[in-house]
Amino acid sequence: MRSSHTAVITGIALAAGFGLGRWTLPGPPPPVTADPSAHAASDKPSSGLGKVAVSQLNLGTLTTALQSMDVGQRQRSLAELGREWGERDPVQGWTMLRSIPGLADRQSFAETLIEAWARRDLHAALGACGSLPAGELRAVAFAKAASVWARQSPQQAADFAARDLSGSARSSALVAIVQEWAQQQPQSAAAWCLAQSENVQSHALPEVLRFWANTDPQNAVQWAGTLPEGSRRTSAVEAVVSEWADQYPAEAAAWVQKMKSPSALAETVGQTWAASDPEAAARWAFEAGLSETLLPVLATWATADAKAAFDWMTNHAGTDNGDELRFVVLQAWGNDDPAAALAQAQRLTNPAAREKTVQALLADWQEREPEAAATWLRAK
């Protein structure tokens, strides 16, 4: 790095900052259960930067890390420094935040510092989070500390976040907490969510269901189905089925087909399945007679490989909404190769569908690439 560039970074690092203030928590301090193993772990030297004496982990070391022009390496170094400070001297490490000008760099350092600090002294770490200005860094810091707390006492952590935090800090912390909780006791986490306000539920419950569906979809969807009829149950079932289809699409599809009115959930399964195996998803929807599901499936397929989607559809031209399906696929094809899409559109046998599709493709092409579209028109 040029010496002048180094001087600029160092100067900015020394001048930039924000007020950390006093470390106080909103509301009464939470009762924290100490984790003896965490204290024991924090006293052990760690690999890498752990070999460096604490006195050497200073502003100079931080400035050296900030000088790296490799973004990934710089942020990895800052994360390692943050973890080391969090384990050895989190209070001193916290003061180093004001020496990091870049927001993403600051977050890399703060995340690991807060996580290590929370394992060592949860209450102090939460207080430090509360000293940050409102915004993304504060939300991320609370999420990291809350995640550590949730590994020991998830309900206690969730109650604190719902009661004493607000805004993005609350929503980020709740998501982190219920992710940990759902891995341990998904039904308890889901029951807790139902007892909260609509705002808390909207952030927390989908995360619980996502984790639950990832490991035990049958029980997750059964639980969701026991909710009172209405939008809450519909959203819960859809969240489970979507995650289920992302992991085990054939299983989710078989479950959906057993329902009396599978259309809405079938679309969820089909579209999710199409993101990983569009031909299998299209074949399932076609063979199951779910013509409405074919539209989102083929639309998803067409964004990845429009020609393959069109070829498959040509061999299954007897579908009830064939013209609409062709229109959707050719539009996606037109985004990638408008000349090829127009050539296919001109071969459509239905005059009305042909005219509509050609006009739509040409208008879109003229808007995006007027000269290329004009050249194509002149060559006709």
Coordinates of C-alpha atoms in Angstrom, one line a residue:
M1 CA 0.0 0.0 0.0
R2 CA 1.3 3.5 -0.7
S3 CA 2.4 5.5 2.3
S4 CA 0.0 8.3 1.6
H5 CA -3.0 5.8 1.5
T6 CA -1.8 4.3 4.8
A7 CA -1.7 7.7 6.4
V8 CA -5.2 8.4 5.2
I9 CA -6.6 5.2 6.7
T10 CA -4.8 5.7 10.0
G11 CA -6.0 9.3 10.2
I12 CA -9.6 8.3 9.5
A13 CA -9.3 5.5 12.0
L14 CA -8.2 7.8 14.8
A15 CA -10.7 10.5 14.0
A16 CA -13.8 8.4 13.3
G17 CA -16.1 7.1 16.0
F18 CA -19.4 7.2 17.8
G19 CA -20.4 7.7 21.4
L20 CA -20.4 4.5 23.4
G21 CA -21.9 6.1 26.5
R22 CA -22.6 4.2 29.7
W23 CA -23.5 0.5 29.5
T24 CA -27.0 0.4 30.8
L25 CA -29.8 -2.0 29.8
P26 CA -33.3 -0.9 29.0
G27 CA -35.5 -2.0 31.9
P28 CA -34.4 -4.1 34.8
P29 CA -31.2 -6.2 34.4
P30 CA -32.0 -9.7 33.3
P31 CA -31.4 -12.6 35.7
V32 CA -28.4 -14.3 34.1
T33 CA -27.4 -17.9 34.7
A34 CA -23.6 -18.2 34.7
D35 CA -22.0 -20.8 32.5
P36 CA -18.9 -22.1 34.3
S37 CA -17.6 -23.7 31.1
A38 CA -17.7 -20.4 29.3
H39 CA -15.5 -18.8 31.9
A40 CA -13.1 -21.7 31.8
A41 CA -12.9 -21.4 28.0
S42 CA -12.3 -17.7 28.1
D43 CA -9.1 -18.1 30.2
K44 CA -7.4 -20.4 27.8
P45 CA -5.1 -19.1 25.0
S46 CA -6.6 -19.6 21.6
S47 CA -5.0 -20.4 18.3
G48 CA -3.7 -17.7 15.9
L49 CA -4.0 -14.3 17.6
G50 CA -4.3 -16.0 21.0
K51 CA -0.5 -16.3 20.9
V52 CA -0.2 -12.5 20.9
A53 CA 0.1 -10.8 24.3
V54 CA -2.8 -8.6 25.2
S55 CA -0.6 -5.6 25.3
Q56 CA 0.2 -6.1 21.6
L57 CA -3.5 -6.2 20.6
N58 CA -3.7 -2.5 20.4
L59 CA -4.6 0.3 17.9
G60 CA -1.5 -0.5 15.8
T61 CA -2.6 -4.1 15.4
L62 CA -6.0 -3.0 14.4
T63 CA -4.7 -0.4 12.0
T64 CA -2.6 -3.1 10.3
A65 CA -5.7 -5.2 9.8
L66 CA -7.6 -2.3 8.3
Q67 CA -4.8 -1.7 5.7
S68 CA -5.5 -4.9 3.9
M69 CA -7.0 -4.2 0.4
D70 CA -8.5 -7.8 0.4
V71 CA -12.0 -7.2 1.8
G72 CA -12.5 -10.8 2.8
Q73 CA -9.1 -11.1 4.5
R74 CA -9.6 -7.7 6.2
Q75 CA -12.9 -8.7 7.7
R76 CA -11.7 -12.2 8.7
S77 CA -8.7 -10.5 10.5
L78 CA -11.1 -8.1 12.2
A79 CA -13.4 -10.9 13.3
E80 CA -10.5 -12.8 14.8
L81 CA -9.3 -9.7 16.6
G82 CA -12.8 -9.1 17.9
R83 CA -13.0 -12.6 19.2
E84 CA -9.6 -12.4 20.9
W85 CA -10.5 -9.1 22.6
G86 CA -13.9 -10.5 23.7
E87 CA -12.1 -13.5 25.3
R88 CA -9.3 -11.6 26.9
D89 CA -10.3 -8.0 27.7
P90 CA -13.8 -7.2 26.2
V91 CA -14.0 -3.8 27.9
Q92 CA -10.8 -2.6 26.3
G93 CA -11.7 -4.2 23.1
W94 CA -15.0 -2.4 23.0
T95 CA -13.3 0.9 23.0
M96 CA -11.5 -0.1 19.8
L97 CA -14.8 0.1 17.9
R98 CA -14.4 3.9 17.6
S99 CA -11.1 3.3 15.7
I100 CA -12.8 1.4 12.8
P101 CA -14.2 3.8 10.2
G102 CA -15.9 1.3 7.9
L103 CA -19.4 0.1 8.9
A104 CA -19.0 -3.5 7.6
D105 CA -15.5 -3.7 9.1
R106 CA -16.9 -2.5 12.4
Q107 CA -19.6 -5.1 12.3
S108 CA -17.1 -7.9 11.7
F109 CA -15.1 -6.9 14.8
A110 CA -18.2 -6.2 17.0
E111 CA -20.0 -9.5 16.2
T112 CA -17.3 -11.8 17.4
L113 CA -16.3 -9.5 20.3
I114 CA -19.9 -9.4 21.7
E115 CA -20.4 -13.2 21.2
A116 CA -17.2 -14.0 23.1
W117 CA -18.0 -11.4 25.8
A118 CA -21.5 -12.7 26.3
R119 CA -20.1 -16.2 27.0
R120 CA -17.9 -14.5 29.6
D121 CA -20.2 -11.9 31.1
L122 CA -23.7 -11.8 29.5
H123 CA -25.0 -8.9 31.5
A124 CA -22.1 -6.6 30.6
A125 CA -22.2 -7.6 27.0
L126 CA -25.9 -6.7 26.8
G127 CA -25.2 -3.4 28.4
A128 CA -22.5 -2.7 25.8
C129 CA -25.0 -3.5 23.0
G130 CA -27.4 -1.0 24.5
S131 CA -24.7 1.7 24.4
L132 CA -24.6 1.6 20.6
P133 CA -26.6 4.0 18.5
A134 CA -29.8 2.7 17.1
G135 CA -29.3 0.9 13.8
E136 CA -27.9 -2.2 12.2
L137 CA -24.8 -2.6 14.3
R138 CA -26.9 -2.4 17.5
A139 CA -29.4 -4.9 16.2
V140 CA -26.6 -7.3 15.1
A141 CA -24.8 -7.0 18.5
F142 CA -28.0 -7.7 20.5
A143 CA -28.7 -10.7 18.2
K144 CA -25.2 -12.2 18.9
A145 CA -25.5 -11.7 22.7
A146 CA -29.1 -13.0 22.8
S147 CA -28.1 -16.1 20.8
V148 CA -25.5 -17.0 23.5
W149 CA -28.1 -16.5 26.2
A150 CA -30.7 -18.6 24.4
R151 CA -28.3 -21.6 24.4
Q152 CA -28.7 -21.7 28.2
S153 CA -32.2 -20.2 28.9
P154 CA -34.1 -19.5 25.7
Q155 CA -37.4 -18.4 27.3
Q156 CA -35.6 -16.1 29.6
A157 CA -33.8 -14.5 26.7
A158 CA -37.0 -14.3 24.6
D159 CA -38.9 -12.7 27.4
F160 CA -36.2 -10.1 27.8
A161 CA -36.0 -9.3 24.1
A162 CA -39.8 -9.0 23.8
R163 CA -40.1 -6.9 26.9
D164 CA -37.1 -4.7 27.0
L165 CA -35.9 -4.2 23.4
S166 CA -37.6 -2.4 20.6
G167 CA -37.4 -1.9 16.8
S168 CA -34.7 -3.7 14.8
A169 CA -32.8 -4.7 18.0
R170 CA -35.8 -6.6 19.2
S171 CA -36.6 -8.3 15.9
S172 CA -33.0 -9.3 15.3
A173 CA -32.6 -10.6 18.8
L174 CA -35.9 -12.6 18.7
V175 CA -34.9 -14.2 15.4
A176 CA -31.5 -15.3 16.9
I177 CA -33.2 -16.5 20.1
V178 CA -35.9 -18.6 18.5
Q179 CA -33.4 -20.1 16.0
E180 CA -31.5 -21.5 19.0
W181 CA -34.7 -22.4 20.8
A182 CA -36.2 -24.2 17.9
Q183 CA -33.2 -26.5 17.6
Q184 CA -33.8 -27.6 21.2
Q185 CA -37.6 -27.4 21.8
P186 CA -39.5 -26.3 18.7
Q187 CA -42.9 -26.9 20.2
S188 CA -42.1 -24.8 23.3
A189 CA -40.7 -22.1 21.1
A190 CA -43.8 -22.1 18.9
A191 CA -46.1 -22.0 21.9
W192 CA -44.2 -19.0 23.3
C193 CA -44.5 -17.1 20.0
L194 CA -48.3 -17.6 20.0
A195 CA -48.6 -15.9 23.4
Q196 CA -46.8 -12.8 22.2
S197 CA -48.1 -9.7 20.3
E198 CA -48.7 -9.8 16.6
N199 CA -45.5 -7.9 16.0
V200 CA -43.4 -10.3 17.9
Q201 CA -45.1 -13.3 16.3
S202 CA -44.5 -12.0 12.8
H203 CA -40.7 -12.0 13.4
A204 CA -40.3 -15.0 15.6
L205 CA -42.9 -17.7 14.6
P206 CA -41.7 -18.1 10.9
E207 CA -38.2 -18.8 12.1
V208 CA -39.4 -21.4 14.6
L209 CA -41.4 -23.1 11.9
R210 CA -38.6 -23.0 9.4
F211 CA -36.2 -24.7 11.8
W212 CA -38.8 -27.2 12.9
A213 CA -39.8 -28.1 9.3
N214 CA -36.2 -28.6 8.4
T215 CA -35.8 -31.4 10.9
D216 CA -39.3 -32.8 11.7
P217 CA -41.8 -31.5 9.0
Q218 CA -44.6 -34.0 9.8
N219 CA -44.9 -32.8 13.4
A220 CA -44.4 -29.2 12.4
V221 CA -47.2 -29.2 9.9
Q222 CA -49.4 -31.1 12.3
W223 CA -48.8 -28.5 14.9
A224 CA -49.5 -25.7 12.4
G225 CA -52.8 -27.4 11.4
T226 CA -54.0 -27.3 15.0
L227 CA -54.1 -23.5 15.1
P228 CA -57.5 -21.7 14.9
E229 CA -58.7 -21.3 11.4
G230 CA -57.6 -18.1 9.8
S231 CA -54.7 -16.2 8.4
R232 CA -52.3 -17.3 11.2
R233 CA -52.9 -21.0 10.5
T234 CA -52.6 -20.4 6.8
S235 CA -49.3 -18.6 7.1
A236 CA -47.9 -21.2 9.5
V237 CA -48.8 -24.1 7.3
E238 CA -47.4 -22.4 4.2
A239 CA -44.1 -21.6 6.1
V240 CA -43.7 -25.3 7.1
V241 CA -44.6 -26.6 3.6
S242 CA -42.2 -24.2 1.9
E243 CA -39.3 -25.3 4.0
W244 CA -40.3 -28.9 3.7
A245 CA -40.4 -28.6 -0.1
D246 CA -37.0 -27.0 0.0
Q247 CA -35.5 -30.0 1.7
Y248 CA -37.7 -32.9 0.7
P249 CA -39.9 -31.8 -2.2
A250 CA -41.3 -35.2 -3.2
E251 CA -42.5 -35.8 0.4
A252 CA -44.1 -32.4 0.7
A253 CA -45.8 -32.8 -2.7
A254 CA -47.2 -36.2 -1.6
W255 CA -48.6 -34.6 1.6
V256 CA -50.1 -31.7 -0.3
Q257 CA -51.9 -34.0 -2.8
K258 CA -53.8 -35.7 0.0
M259 CA -55.5 -32.5 0.9
K260 CA -59.0 -31.7 -0.3
S261 CA -58.0 -28.3 -1.7
P262 CA -54.3 -28.4 -2.5
S263 CA -54.0 -25.5 -4.9
A264 CA -52.4 -22.8 -2.8
L265 CA -50.0 -25.1 -1.1
A266 CA -49.3 -27.0 -4.3
E267 CA -48.1 -23.7 -5.8
T268 CA -45.8 -23.2 -2.9
V269 CA -44.4 -26.7 -3.3
G270 CA -44.1 -26.4 -7.1
Q271 CA -42.3 -23.1 -7.1
T272 CA -39.9 -24.2 -4.3
W273 CA -39.2 -27.5 -6.0
A274 CA -38.7 -25.8 -9.4
A275 CA -35.8 -23.8 -7.9
S276 CA -33.8 -27.0 -7.5
D277 CA -35.3 -29.5 -10.0
P278 CA -37.8 -27.8 -12.3
E279 CA -38.4 -30.7 -14.6
A280 CA -39.4 -33.0 -11.7
A281 CA -41.7 -30.2 -10.3
A282 CA -43.3 -29.7 -13.7
R283 CA -43.9 -33.4 -14.2
W284 CA -45.5 -33.7 -10.8
A285 CA -47.8 -30.7 -11.4
F286 CA -48.7 -32.0 -14.8
E287 CA -49.4 -35.6 -13.8
A288 CA -51.3 -34.5 -10.7
G289 CA -53.6 -32.3 -12.9
L290 CA -52.5 -29.2 -11.0
S291 CA -52.7 -26.9 -14.1
E292 CA -52.6 -23.7 -12.0
T293 CA -49.3 -24.9 -10.4
L294 CA -47.7 -25.3 -13.7
L295 CA -47.6 -21.5 -14.3
P296 CA -45.3 -20.6 -11.4
V297 CA -43.3 -23.8 -11.9
L298 CA -42.6 -23.0 -15.6
A299 CA -42.0 -19.3 -14.8
T300 CA -39.3 -20.4 -12.3
W301 CA -37.8 -22.9 -14.7
A302 CA -37.8 -20.3 -17.5
T303 CA -35.7 -17.9 -15.5
A304 CA -33.0 -20.6 -15.3
D305 CA -33.3 -22.3 -18.7
A306 CA -36.1 -20.9 -20.9
K307 CA -35.4 -23.1 -23.9
A308 CA -35.6 -26.3 -21.8
A309 CA -38.8 -25.1 -20.2
F310 CA -40.3 -24.3 -23.6
D311 CA -39.2 -27.7 -25.1
W312 CA -40.8 -29.5 -22.2
M313 CA -44.0 -27.5 -22.5
T314 CA -44.1 -28.2 -26.3
N315 CA -44.3 -31.9 -25.5
H316 CA -47.1 -31.3 -23.0
A317 CA -49.1 -28.9 -25.2
G318 CA -52.5 -30.4 -24.1
T319 CA -52.6 -28.4 -20.9
D320 CA -55.6 -26.2 -20.4
N321 CA -53.7 -23.0 -20.1
G322 CA -51.1 -23.7 -22.8
D323 CA -51.1 -20.3 -24.4
E324 CA -50.6 -18.6 -21.0
L325 CA -47.8 -20.9 -20.2
R326 CA -46.1 -20.3 -23.5
F327 CA -46.4 -16.5 -23.0
V328 CA -44.8 -16.7 -19.6
V329 CA -41.9 -18.9 -20.8
L330 CA -41.2 -16.9 -23.9
Q331 CA -41.2 -13.6 -21.9
A332 CA -38.4 -15.1 -19.7
W333 CA -36.6 -16.3 -22.8
G334 CA -36.9 -12.9 -24.3
N335 CA -35.0 -11.4 -21.4
D336 CA -32.0 -13.6 -22.3
D337 CA -32.3 -14.0 -26.0
P338 CA -35.0 -11.9 -27.6
A339 CA -34.3 -13.0 -31.2
A340 CA -34.7 -16.7 -30.3
A341 CA -37.8 -16.1 -28.3
L342 CA -39.4 -14.1 -31.1
A343 CA -38.6 -16.9 -33.6
Q344 CA -40.4 -19.3 -31.4
A345 CA -43.3 -16.9 -30.8
Q346 CA -43.8 -16.5 -34.6
R347 CA -44.3 -20.3 -34.8
L348 CA -47.3 -20.3 -32.4
T349 CA -50.4 -21.8 -34.1
N350 CA -53.0 -19.7 -32.3
P351 CA -53.1 -16.4 -34.1
A352 CA -54.3 -14.3 -31.1
A353 CA -51.6 -15.8 -28.8
R354 CA -49.0 -15.4 -31.5
E355 CA -49.8 -11.7 -32.0
K356 CA -49.9 -11.0 -28.3
T357 CA -46.6 -12.7 -27.6
V358 CA -44.7 -11.2 -30.5
Q359 CA -45.9 -7.7 -29.7
A360 CA -45.0 -8.1 -26.0
L361 CA -41.5 -9.5 -26.7
L362 CA -40.8 -6.8 -29.3
A363 CA -42.0 -4.0 -27.1
D364 CA -39.8 -5.2 -24.2
W365 CA -36.8 -5.6 -26.5
Q366 CA -37.3 -2.1 -28.0
E367 CA -37.3 -0.6 -24.6
R368 CA -34.1 -2.4 -23.5
E369 CA -32.1 -2.5 -26.7
P370 CA -33.8 -0.2 -29.3
E371 CA -31.0 -0.5 -31.9
A372 CA -30.9 -4.3 -31.8
A373 CA -34.7 -4.5 -32.0
A374 CA -34.7 -2.1 -35.0
T375 CA -32.1 -4.2 -36.8
W376 CA -34.2 -7.4 -36.2
L377 CA -37.3 -5.6 -37.6
R378 CA -35.4 -4.4 -40.7
A379 CA -34.2 -8.0 -41.4
K380 CA -37.8 -9.4 -41.4

